[in-house]
Amino acid sequence: TGNASDNGPIVETGFEPAFLMIKRTSATDNWVMIDNKRSTTNPRNKFVWANKSDAESTFAGTREVNFYSNSFQPVSDGSDDINDNNATYLYMAFAADPDTEAPTVAKSFSTLAWTGTGSARSITGLGFKPNLAWIKIRTQSYDNNLIDTIRGVNKQVRSDRDIAEVTNATLITSFDDDGVSLGTGSDVNKSGDSFVGWFWKADDNE
């Protein structure tokens, strides 16, 4: 949750981020992408947007993020797309370096493909209970749908749009031990169409 301060909230990740994507879910705003190769020192301020074709922009003093050894922190006040006051944000972060310890889970990412039936059903074969699902229909021009266990199965954001999150109870109805249960929504289960889903388990840090 943003605080519109240049001393923004510290978001613990358990590792130093190399790549960070932030999306405001409580209102329409952009998908911001920051990394440690284009911005090599704090504050990181070179942004590109997943939902735009714009060239890279540098936001010195207005949109900046610090990367720490176990977290990140927005450090510019009132920036709508990363730190507006009381705004809700979703993020995805990838580590700068692999863990030096053996992972505590055997498997934390997998891909599934299926054909829609239009009826409520389960898809299995992940080998773990997922926490994040990214689902795309392959045979139609529909949205990229992201659903996770933090916001709940009825909350959806779309990576191809800058709109706020929406409530949709027809996509995923539950995250299960070996996969997910699908509802009847056309974005994930339209009869006769092909789908692909990418699934992640929560991080493997203790």
CSV table of C-alpha atoms in Angstrom, one decimal, residues 30 49 71 84 91 110 137 149 160 179 184 193:
chain,number,residue,atom,x,y,z
A,30,ASN,CA,0.6,1.6,-16.0
A,49,TRP,CA,6.0,0.0,-19.3
A,71,SER,CA,13.6,-5.7,-0.2
A,84,ASP,CA,0.2,7.0,-4.3
A,91,TYR,CA,4.4,-6.5,-7.8
A,110,SER,CA,5.3,-25.0,-14.1
A,137,ILE,CA,-6.2,-18.0,-24.4
A,149,THR,CA,-3.7,-16.0,-3.5
A,160,ASP,CA,-2.2,-6.1,-21.5
A,179,GLY,CA,-3.3,-27.3,-9.9
A,184,THR,CA,-16.8,-21.1,-16.7
A,193,ASP,CA,-10.4,-23.0,-27.3
